[in-house]
Every structure is written in C-alpha cells, then in structure tokens.
PDB file of C-alpha atoms in Angstrom:
ATOM      1  CA  MET A   1      -2.959  -6.081  18.818  1.00 88.00           C
ATOM      2  CA  LYS A   2       0.649  -5.532  20.411  1.00 84.00           C
ATOM      3  CA  LYS A   3       3.284  -2.962  20.219  1.00 86.00           C
ATOM      4  CA  VAL A   4       6.920  -3.630  18.625  1.00 83.00           C
ATOM      5  CA  GLY A   5       8.986  -0.543  18.291  1.00 81.00           C
ATOM      6  CA  ASP A   6       6.799   2.052  17.045  1.00 85.00           C
ATOM      7  CA  PHE A   7       4.339  -0.236  15.645  1.00 87.00           C
ATOM      8  CA  TRP A   8       1.294  -1.547  16.624  1.00 90.00           C
ATOM      9  CA  VAL A   9       0.481  -4.827  14.808  1.00 88.00           C
ATOM     10  CA  PRO A  10      -1.916  -7.180  15.065  1.00 88.00           C
ATOM     11  CA  ASP A  11      -1.870 -10.502  16.982  1.00 82.00           C
ATOM     12  CA  ILE A  12      -1.647 -12.898  13.778  1.00 76.00           C
ATOM     13  CA  ASP A  13       1.677 -11.178  12.803  1.00 78.00           C
ATOM     14  CA  LEU A  14       3.340 -12.318  16.020  1.00 73.00           C
ATOM     15  CA  ARG A  15       1.951 -15.743  16.511  1.00 68.00           C
ATOM     16  CA  ARG A  16       4.682 -17.631  14.421  1.00 57.00           C
ATOM     17  CA  TRP A  17       7.951 -16.496  16.423  1.00 48.00           C
ATOM     18  CA  ALA A  18       8.543 -18.468  19.821  1.00 42.00           C
ATOM     19  CA  ARG A  19      11.125 -16.138  21.009  1.00 47.00           C
ATOM     20  CA  TRP A  20      10.469 -12.689  21.915  1.00 50.00           C
ATOM     21  CA  GLY A  21      13.993 -11.631  20.342  1.00 54.00           C
ATOM     22  CA  LYS A  22      13.867 -12.777  16.825  1.00 54.00           C
ATOM     23  CA  MET A  23      10.113 -11.786  16.982  1.00 52.00           C
ATOM     24  CA  ARG A  24      10.985  -8.201  17.468  1.00 58.00           C
ATOM     25  CA  ARG A  25      13.710  -8.210  15.109  1.00 61.00           C
ATOM     26  CA  LYS A  26      11.629  -9.868  12.329  1.00 58.00           C
ATOM     27  CA  THR A  27       8.988  -7.586  12.814  1.00 61.00           C
ATOM     28  CA  LEU A  28      10.883  -4.090  13.058  1.00 64.00           C
ATOM     29  CA  GLU A  29      12.723  -5.399   9.807  1.00 63.00           C
ATOM     30  CA  TYR A  30       9.393  -5.693   7.773  1.00 62.00           C
ATOM     31  CA  TYR A  31       7.556  -2.771   9.198  1.00 63.00           C
ATOM     32  CA  GLY A  32      10.419  -0.428   8.835  1.00 58.00           C
ATOM     33  CA  GLU A  33      11.852   1.073  11.995  1.00 56.00           C
ATOM     34  CA  GLY A  34      15.132   2.605  11.233  1.00 48.00           C
ATOM     35  CA  SER A  35      15.949   0.771   7.867  1.00 48.00           C
ATOM     36  CA  GLY A  36      14.947  -2.308   5.686  1.00 52.00           C
ATOM     37  CA  ALA A  37      13.878  -3.800   2.542  1.00 55.00           C
ATOM     38  CA  LYS A  38      10.364  -2.178   2.816  1.00 66.00           C
ATOM     39  CA  THR A  39      11.117   1.129   3.887  1.00 77.00           C
ATOM     40  CA  ASP A  40      14.223   1.211   1.534  1.00 81.00           C
ATOM     41  CA  ASP A  41      11.971   0.598  -1.533  1.00 84.00           C
ATOM     42  CA  ILE A  42       9.414   3.587  -1.006  1.00 88.00           C
ATOM     43  CA  ARG A  43      12.482   6.221  -0.175  1.00 89.00           C
ATOM     44  CA  ALA A  44      14.226   4.811  -3.270  1.00 90.00           C
ATOM     45  CA  ALA A  45      10.820   5.911  -5.338  1.00 93.00           C
ATOM     46  CA  LEU A  46      10.104   9.221  -3.540  1.00 95.00           C
ATOM     47  CA  SER A  47      13.633  10.205  -4.414  1.00 93.00           C
ATOM     48  CA  ARG A  48      12.756  10.420  -8.291  1.00 92.00           C
ATOM     49  CA  PHE A  49      10.870  13.511  -7.748  1.00 91.00           C
ATOM     50  CA  GLU A  50       9.963  16.560  -6.080  1.00 87.00           C
ATOM     51  CA  GLY A  51       7.269  16.172  -2.938  1.00 80.00           C
ATOM     52  CA  GLY A  52       4.108  17.244  -3.023  1.00 92.00           C
ATOM     53  CA  ARG A  53       0.897  17.692  -1.447  1.00 97.00           C
ATOM     54  CA  VAL A  54      -1.193  14.888  -1.693  1.00 98.00           C
ATOM     55  CA  ALA A  55      -0.264  11.209  -1.623  1.00 98.00           C
ATOM     56  CA  LEU A  56      -2.745   8.296  -1.481  1.00 98.00           C
ATOM     57  CA  ASP A  57      -1.523   4.688   0.350  1.00 97.00           C
ATOM     58  CA  GLY A  58      -3.276   1.786  -1.133  1.00 96.00           C
ATOM     59  CA  GLY A  59      -2.958  -1.368   1.073  1.00 94.00           C
ATOM     60  CA  ALA A  60      -1.800   0.770   3.754  1.00 93.00           C
ATOM     61  CA  HIS A  61      -1.194  -2.147   6.403  1.00 91.00           C
ATOM     62  CA  VAL A  62      -0.149  -0.757   9.677  1.00 92.00           C
ATOM     63  CA  GLY A  63       1.125   2.709   8.597  1.00 93.00           C
ATOM     64  CA  ALA A  64       4.906   2.527   7.378  1.00 90.00           C
ATOM     65  CA  TYR A  65       4.791   3.412   4.056  1.00 92.00           C
ATOM     66  CA  THR A  66       1.968   6.433   5.673  1.00 95.00           C
ATOM     67  CA  ARG A  67       4.073   7.632   7.768  1.00 93.00           C
ATOM     68  CA  ILE A  68       6.884   7.935   5.424  1.00 93.00           C
ATOM     69  CA  MET A  69       4.803   9.815   2.672  1.00 95.00           C
ATOM     70  CA  LEU A  70       4.227  12.273   5.754  1.00 96.00           C
ATOM     71  CA  GLU A  71       7.300  13.282   5.511  1.00 93.00           C
ATOM     72  CA  ARG A  72       7.181  14.869   1.580  1.00 95.00           C
ATOM     73  CA  PHE A  73       2.914  15.125   1.540  1.00 97.00           C
ATOM     74  CA  GLU A  74       0.710  17.285   3.643  1.00 97.00           C
ATOM     75  CA  THR A  75      -1.918  15.078   3.343  1.00 98.00           C
ATOM     76  CA  VAL A  76      -2.386  11.119   2.779  1.00 98.00           C
ATOM     77  CA  TYR A  77      -5.437   8.927   2.137  1.00 98.00           C
ATOM     78  CA  ALA A  78      -4.356   5.403   3.549  1.00 98.00           C
ATOM     79  CA  PHE A  79      -6.717   2.552   2.831  1.00 98.00           C
ATOM     80  CA  GLU A  80      -6.664  -0.637   4.292  1.00 96.00           C
ATOM     81  CA  PRO A  81      -9.427  -3.470   4.411  1.00 95.00           C
ATOM     82  CA  ALA A  82      -8.749  -5.985   7.144  1.00 91.00           C
ATOM     83  CA  PRO A  83     -10.496  -4.892  10.295  1.00 92.00           C
ATOM     84  CA  ASP A  84      -7.579  -6.065  12.910  1.00 91.00           C
ATOM     85  CA  THR A  85      -4.935  -4.338  10.705  1.00 93.00           C
ATOM     86  CA  PHE A  86      -6.820  -1.112  10.138  1.00 96.00           C
ATOM     87  CA  ALA A  87      -7.023  -1.203  14.134  1.00 96.00           C
ATOM     88  CA  ALA A  88      -3.759  -1.179  14.270  1.00 95.00           C
ATOM     89  CA  LEU A  89      -3.230   1.606  11.774  1.00 96.00           C
ATOM     90  CA  GLU A  90      -5.581   3.969  13.408  1.00 98.00           C
ATOM     91  CA  ARG A  91      -3.838   3.674  16.848  1.00 97.00           C
ATOM     92  CA  ASN A  92      -0.388   4.056  15.199  1.00 96.00           C
ATOM     93  CA  LEU A  93      -1.386   7.428  13.594  1.00 97.00           C
ATOM     94  CA  ARG A  94      -2.989   8.529  16.833  1.00 98.00           C
ATOM     95  CA  ASP A  95       0.382   7.570  18.759  1.00 96.00           C
ATOM     96  CA  TRP A  96       2.250   9.070  16.234  1.00 96.00           C
ATOM     97  CA  GLY A  97       0.729  12.617  16.329  1.00 97.00           C
ATOM     98  CA  VAL A  98      -0.260  12.496  12.296  1.00 98.00           C
ATOM     99  CA  ALA A  99      -4.345  11.089  12.704  1.00 98.00           C
ATOM    100  CA  ASP A 100      -5.205  14.868  11.610  1.00 98.00           C
ATOM    101  CA  ARG A 101      -3.254  14.809   8.105  1.00 98.00           C
ATOM    102  CA  VAL A 102      -4.327  11.237   6.953  1.00 98.00           C
ATOM    103  CA  HIS A 103      -7.716  10.168   5.799  1.00 98.00           C
ATOM    104  CA  ALA A 104      -7.909   6.727   6.809  1.00 98.00           C
ATOM    105  CA  TYR A 105     -10.760   4.122   5.251  1.00 98.00           C
ATOM    106  CA  GLN A 106     -11.049   0.967   6.135  1.00 97.00           C
ATOM    107  CA  ALA A 107     -11.754  -0.379   2.583  1.00 96.00           C
ATOM    108  CA  ALA A 108     -10.066  -2.212  -0.213  1.00 95.00           C
ATOM    109  CA  LEU A 109      -9.481  -0.670  -3.736  1.00 96.00           C
ATOM    110  CA  SER A 110     -11.132  -1.872  -6.668  1.00 94.00           C
ATOM    111  CA  ASP A 111     -12.788  -0.662 -10.108  1.00 95.00           C
ATOM    112  CA  LYS A 112     -16.635  -0.578  -8.314  1.00 95.00           C
ATOM    113  CA  GLU A 113     -18.558  -0.604  -5.351  1.00 96.00           C
ATOM    114  CA  GLU A 114     -18.263  -3.722  -3.814  1.00 94.00           C
ATOM    115  CA  LYS A 115     -17.818  -6.079  -0.849  1.00 95.00           C
ATOM    116  CA  VAL A 116     -14.999  -8.723  -0.872  1.00 93.00           C
ATOM    117  CA  ASP A 117     -13.615 -11.384   1.457  1.00 85.00           C
ATOM    118  CA  LEU A 118      -9.904 -11.622   2.265  1.00 83.00           C
ATOM    119  CA  GLN A 119      -7.597 -14.717   3.058  1.00 79.00           C
ATOM    120  CA  GLY A 120      -4.060 -15.012   4.057  1.00 73.00           C
ATOM    121  CA  ARG A 121      -1.370 -17.754   3.501  1.00 69.00           C
ATOM    122  CA  PRO A 122      -1.747 -19.956   6.542  1.00 64.00           C
ATOM    123  CA  GLY A 123       1.023 -19.506   8.784  1.00 59.00           C
ATOM    124  CA  ARG A 124       1.954 -15.899   7.335  1.00 63.00           C
ATOM    125  CA  ARG A 125       1.731 -12.399   8.259  1.00 71.00           C
ATOM    126  CA  SER A 126      -1.021 -10.473   7.831  1.00 72.00           C
ATOM    127  CA  VAL A 127       0.589  -8.604   4.446  1.00 74.00           C
ATOM    128  CA  THR A 128      -0.252 -11.970   2.611  1.00 73.00           C
ATOM    129  CA  ARG A 129      -4.063 -11.314   2.715  1.00 79.00           C
ATOM    130  CA  ARG A 130      -5.721 -10.792  -0.498  1.00 76.00           C
ATOM    131  CA  ILE A 131      -9.319 -10.732  -1.707  1.00 73.00           C
ATOM    132  CA  VAL A 132     -10.826 -14.063  -2.780  1.00 80.00           C
ATOM    133  CA  GLY A 133     -14.315 -13.245  -3.654  1.00 81.00           C
ATOM    134  CA  SER A 134     -17.156 -11.579  -2.313  1.00 86.00           C
ATOM    135  CA  GLY A 135     -17.880 -11.006   1.636  1.00 91.00           C
ATOM    136  CA  ASP A 136     -18.746  -7.964   3.961  1.00 94.00           C
ATOM    137  CA  ILE A 137     -15.378  -5.947   3.723  1.00 92.00           C
ATOM    138  CA  PRO A 138     -16.057  -2.962   1.267  1.00 96.00           C
ATOM    139  CA  ALA A 139     -14.472  -1.892  -1.802  1.00 96.00           C
ATOM    140  CA  MET A 140     -14.368   1.060  -3.876  1.00 97.00           C
ATOM    141  CA  PRO A 141     -13.023   2.890  -6.467  1.00 98.00           C
ATOM    142  CA  ILE A 142     -10.227   5.904  -6.293  1.00 98.00           C
ATOM    143  CA  ASP A 143     -12.562   7.750  -8.490  1.00 98.00           C
ATOM    144  CA  ALA A 144     -15.225   7.710  -5.879  1.00 98.00           C
ATOM    145  CA  LEU A 145     -13.188  10.139  -3.569  1.00 98.00           C
ATOM    146  CA  GLY A 146     -13.268  12.762  -6.453  1.00 98.00           C
ATOM    147  CA  LEU A 147     -10.072  14.138  -5.701  1.00 98.00           C
ATOM    148  CA  GLU A 148      -8.794  17.305  -7.732  1.00 97.00           C
ATOM    149  CA  GLU A 149      -5.389  16.934  -6.379  1.00 98.00           C
ATOM    150  CA  LEU A 150      -2.952  13.582  -5.972  1.00 98.00           C
ATOM    151  CA  ASP A 151       0.696  13.899  -6.687  1.00 97.00           C
ATOM    152  CA  PHE A 152       1.961  10.131  -5.364  1.00 98.00           C
ATOM    153  CA  LEU A 153      -0.296   6.682  -5.677  1.00 98.00           C
ATOM    154  CA  LYS A 154       1.344   3.554  -3.964  1.00 96.00           C
ATOM    155  CA  LEU A 155      -0.253   0.193  -4.326  1.00 95.00           C
ATOM    156  CA  ASP A 156       0.514  -2.747  -2.962  1.00 90.00           C
ATOM    157  CA  LEU A 157      -2.622  -4.941  -2.978  1.00 90.00           C
ATOM    158  CA  GLU A 158      -1.518  -8.683  -3.826  1.00 81.00           C
ATOM    159  CA  GLY A 159      -2.447  -8.608  -7.186  1.00 79.00           C
ATOM    160  CA  TYR A 160      -5.453  -6.299  -7.077  1.00 85.00           C
ATOM    161  CA  GLU A 161      -3.717  -3.516  -8.493  1.00 92.00           C
ATOM    162  CA  HIS A 162      -5.134  -3.490 -12.091  1.00 92.00           C
ATOM    163  CA  ARG A 163      -8.727  -3.550 -10.827  1.00 93.00           C
ATOM    164  CA  ALA A 164      -7.420  -0.494  -8.470  1.00 95.00           C
ATOM    165  CA  LEU A 165      -6.044   1.336 -11.660  1.00 97.00           C
ATOM    166  CA  ILE A 166      -9.144   0.749 -13.525  1.00 96.00           C
ATOM    167  CA  GLY A 167     -11.177   2.489 -10.634  1.00 98.00           C
ATOM    168  CA  ALA A 168      -8.886   5.770 -10.698  1.00 98.00           C
ATOM    169  CA  ARG A 169      -8.832   6.252 -14.360  1.00 98.00           C
ATOM    170  CA  GLU A 170     -10.422   9.539 -13.862  1.00 98.00           C
ATOM    171  CA  THR A 171      -8.118  10.642 -11.043  1.00 98.00           C
ATOM    172  CA  LEU A 172      -5.136   9.582 -13.272  1.00 98.00           C
ATOM    173  CA  LEU A 173      -5.985  11.584 -16.218  1.00 98.00           C
ATOM    174  CA  ARG A 174      -7.017  14.590 -13.913  1.00 97.00           C
ATOM    175  CA  THR A 175      -4.276  14.703 -11.297  1.00 98.00           C
ATOM    176  CA  ARG A 176      -1.374  12.628 -13.248  1.00 97.00           C
ATOM    177  CA  PRO A 177       0.463  11.538 -10.533  1.00 97.00           C
ATOM    178  CA  TYR A 178       3.455   9.279 -10.031  1.00 97.00           C
ATOM    179  CA  VAL A 179       2.394   5.721  -9.558  1.00 97.00           C
ATOM    180  CA  LEU A 180       4.184   2.893  -7.411  1.00 96.00           C
ATOM    181  CA  PHE A 181       2.944  -0.235  -7.281  1.00 93.00           C
ATOM    182  CA  GLU A 182       4.114  -4.041  -6.759  1.00 85.00           C
ATOM    183  CA  ASP A 183       4.321  -6.065  -9.763  1.00 80.00           C
ATOM    184  CA  LYS A 184       4.510  -9.623  -9.262  1.00 64.00           C
ATOM    185  CA  GLU A 185       2.758 -11.561 -12.258  1.00 54.00           C
ATOM    186  CA  HIS A 186       1.558 -14.895 -10.256  1.00 51.00           C
ATOM    187  CA  LYS A 187      -0.682 -12.905  -8.121  1.00 50.00           C
ATOM    188  CA  ALA A 188      -1.924 -10.323 -10.772  1.00 44.00           C
ATOM    189  CA  GLU A 189      -2.603 -13.314 -12.903  1.00 43.00           C
ATOM    190  CA  LEU A 190      -5.114 -14.552 -10.220  1.00 52.00           C
ATOM    191  CA  TYR A 191      -7.412 -11.855 -11.055  1.00 49.00           C
ATOM    192  CA  GLY A 192      -6.901 -11.477 -14.691  1.00 61.00           C
ATOM    193  CA  ASP A 193      -4.114 -10.232 -16.976  1.00 68.00           C
ATOM    194  CA  ALA A 194      -0.795 -10.216 -15.479  1.00 63.00           C
ATOM    195  CA  ARG A 195       0.222  -7.127 -17.056  1.00 81.00           C
ATOM    196  CA  GLY A 196      -2.998  -5.494 -16.743  1.00 87.00           C
ATOM    197  CA  ALA A 197      -1.591  -2.425 -14.538  1.00 93.00           C
ATOM    198  CA  HIS A 198       1.190  -1.538 -17.062  1.00 94.00           C
ATOM    199  CA  GLU A 199      -1.482  -1.497 -19.811  1.00 94.00           C
ATOM    200  CA  VAL A 200      -3.739   0.792 -17.913  1.00 96.00           C
ATOM    201  CA  LEU A 201      -0.997   3.450 -16.898  1.00 97.00           C
ATOM    202  CA  GLU A 202       0.292   2.957 -20.689  1.00 97.00           C
ATOM    203  CA  SER A 203      -2.987   3.744 -22.100  1.00 97.00           C
ATOM    204  CA  LEU A 204      -3.367   6.714 -20.097  1.00 97.00           C
ATOM    205  CA  GLY A 205      -0.007   8.400 -21.417  1.00 97.00           C
ATOM    206  CA  ALA A 206       1.962   7.166 -17.881  1.00 98.00           C
ATOM    207  CA  LYS A 207       5.771   5.870 -18.478  1.00 97.00           C
ATOM    208  CA  LEU A 208       8.014   3.601 -16.647  1.00 96.00           C
ATOM    209  CA  VAL A 209      10.493   6.127 -14.492  1.00 96.00           C
ATOM    210  CA  ALA A 210      12.258   3.112 -12.701  1.00 95.00           C
ATOM    211  CA  ARG A 211      12.131   0.084 -10.809  1.00 92.00           C
ATOM    212  CA  VAL A 212      13.131  -0.111  -7.458  1.00 90.00           C
ATOM    213  CA  GLY A 213      13.569  -2.380  -4.881  1.00 79.00           C
ATOM    214  CA  LYS A 214      16.181  -5.307  -4.229  1.00 76.00           C
ATOM    215  CA  LEU A 215      14.183  -7.776  -6.247  1.00 76.00           C
ATOM    216  CA  GLN A 216      13.059  -5.038  -8.644  1.00 81.00           C
ATOM    217  CA  ASN A 217       9.158  -5.867  -8.775  1.00 81.00           C
ATOM    218  CA  ASP A 218       8.267  -2.369  -7.567  1.00 90.00           C
ATOM    219  CA  TRP A 219       6.953  -0.072 -10.509  1.00 93.00           C
ATOM    220  CA  LEU A 220       7.483   3.608 -10.768  1.00 96.00           C
ATOM    221  CA  TYR A 221       5.304   5.149 -13.479  1.00 97.00           C
ATOM    222  CA  GLY A 222       5.212   8.968 -14.392  1.00 97.00           C
ATOM    223  CA  PHE A 223       3.140  11.179 -16.194  1.00 96.00           C
ATOM    224  CA  PRO A 224       4.920  13.578 -18.842  1.00 91.00           C
ATOM    225  CA  PRO A 225       4.224  17.280 -18.597  1.00 84.00           C
ATOM    226  CA  ALA A 226       0.792  18.109 -19.773  1.00 72.00           C
TER     227      ALA A 226
END
C-alpha cells in the first residue's frame, strides 16, 4: 500500500497513473481529502437529520466515509471485504487515532453467512470490485451483530445492497435507522431485482427522504417515528 495525503490506499489504486501529480490529484479527489464528489454526497445525506450514537459503513473501503461518520456518531461498524483494502482501512484508522471507536470487519454484507469471491473491472480502482460467486472471503448478515442501536446505515456494495438489506431486516425493524445506499440498476440486476433494495425498505415502512449527489443515485430512506 502507499500513502496519498491522509489515506493509505491499496497498490492497485495507483497502478494506472504514470505521473505522480496527476495520480495524487485524482486519488485525493476520489477519497475525499478536503472536498470532492464522494465526501459531498455523504455530508449532504447526514445534514438531513440529527446525529446519533451508532452508524454502520457497509463497503467502507479505506475509510473516507467512516471518518466523516465519526464526526457525527460515537461508534462506527465498518465492513470491507477485500484483504488489501481492509489492510489500508485498518492502518488509516490507527493513523487517524480513531481505531478504538470503529469495529472493523474484513467481511462482505449479505443475507446469510457465506463465502464469496470479489472481482474488479480490469484497469480500474479497487472500488469497482463486486461479488462474483463463491470464494474464501466471509460474508455475513447485519442481523448477526445483534445491534440494539443503529442510527445510520450506509451501503455501497456494487449491487449487493438488496441482499444486505434482507440480512438486516430484524435490525432495521428494531432500530429504525436512516439508510443511505447507492442505487445503480445495472449493478443490482446482476443479483436479481433492480429495485430490490427499495422494495425491502418500503416493505418495512421506510420512506424516501432525499436523493443526493450530482448523479442523484444515492438514496436516503428514513423510518417515521414509531
């Protein structure tokens, strides 16, 4: 791994860029040092409601969103399945002095306990990796955590959001968090129903609060007061 700005990143994310200046600018823009499209999206979502105590970052990558969540929440559960990216996440959390506030899991989120494989798009950064079948990387449902408190759930799972929400059904009903997920139908269709994530949330009583981001493909749902 290599360090760019405040972020340790996996080597694969730097492989494409021949010039250090261009690589550094692109990497910082993506990972969110200062401002950028990714950090603007999460901040826009979080501005819609009061902070809380507990958040969960599904698809935490190297921790850009986790770090922002820690500005609003006392504790974050961070899930990142790829070994090289998870190593960068752990190192970032230590360097930032927040490791004691983050429960980090090298695991994917799913609707059941399983073992999966990941594959990325050729020549693209590690954020393009998605589940492609069985393998040796653990996956688990959010319900297995038995959380009694969860105020905010963020999912960016390259189309696997539907499965993760099915595996969080009991937690969602019990804790009624805000839920932010990336919705790209061409990715969700790889695993079944393109609108599956929406249907799970709506079936549990959640309502659309806002669509955020320049492309409007990050959807924020909330549960009405019980």
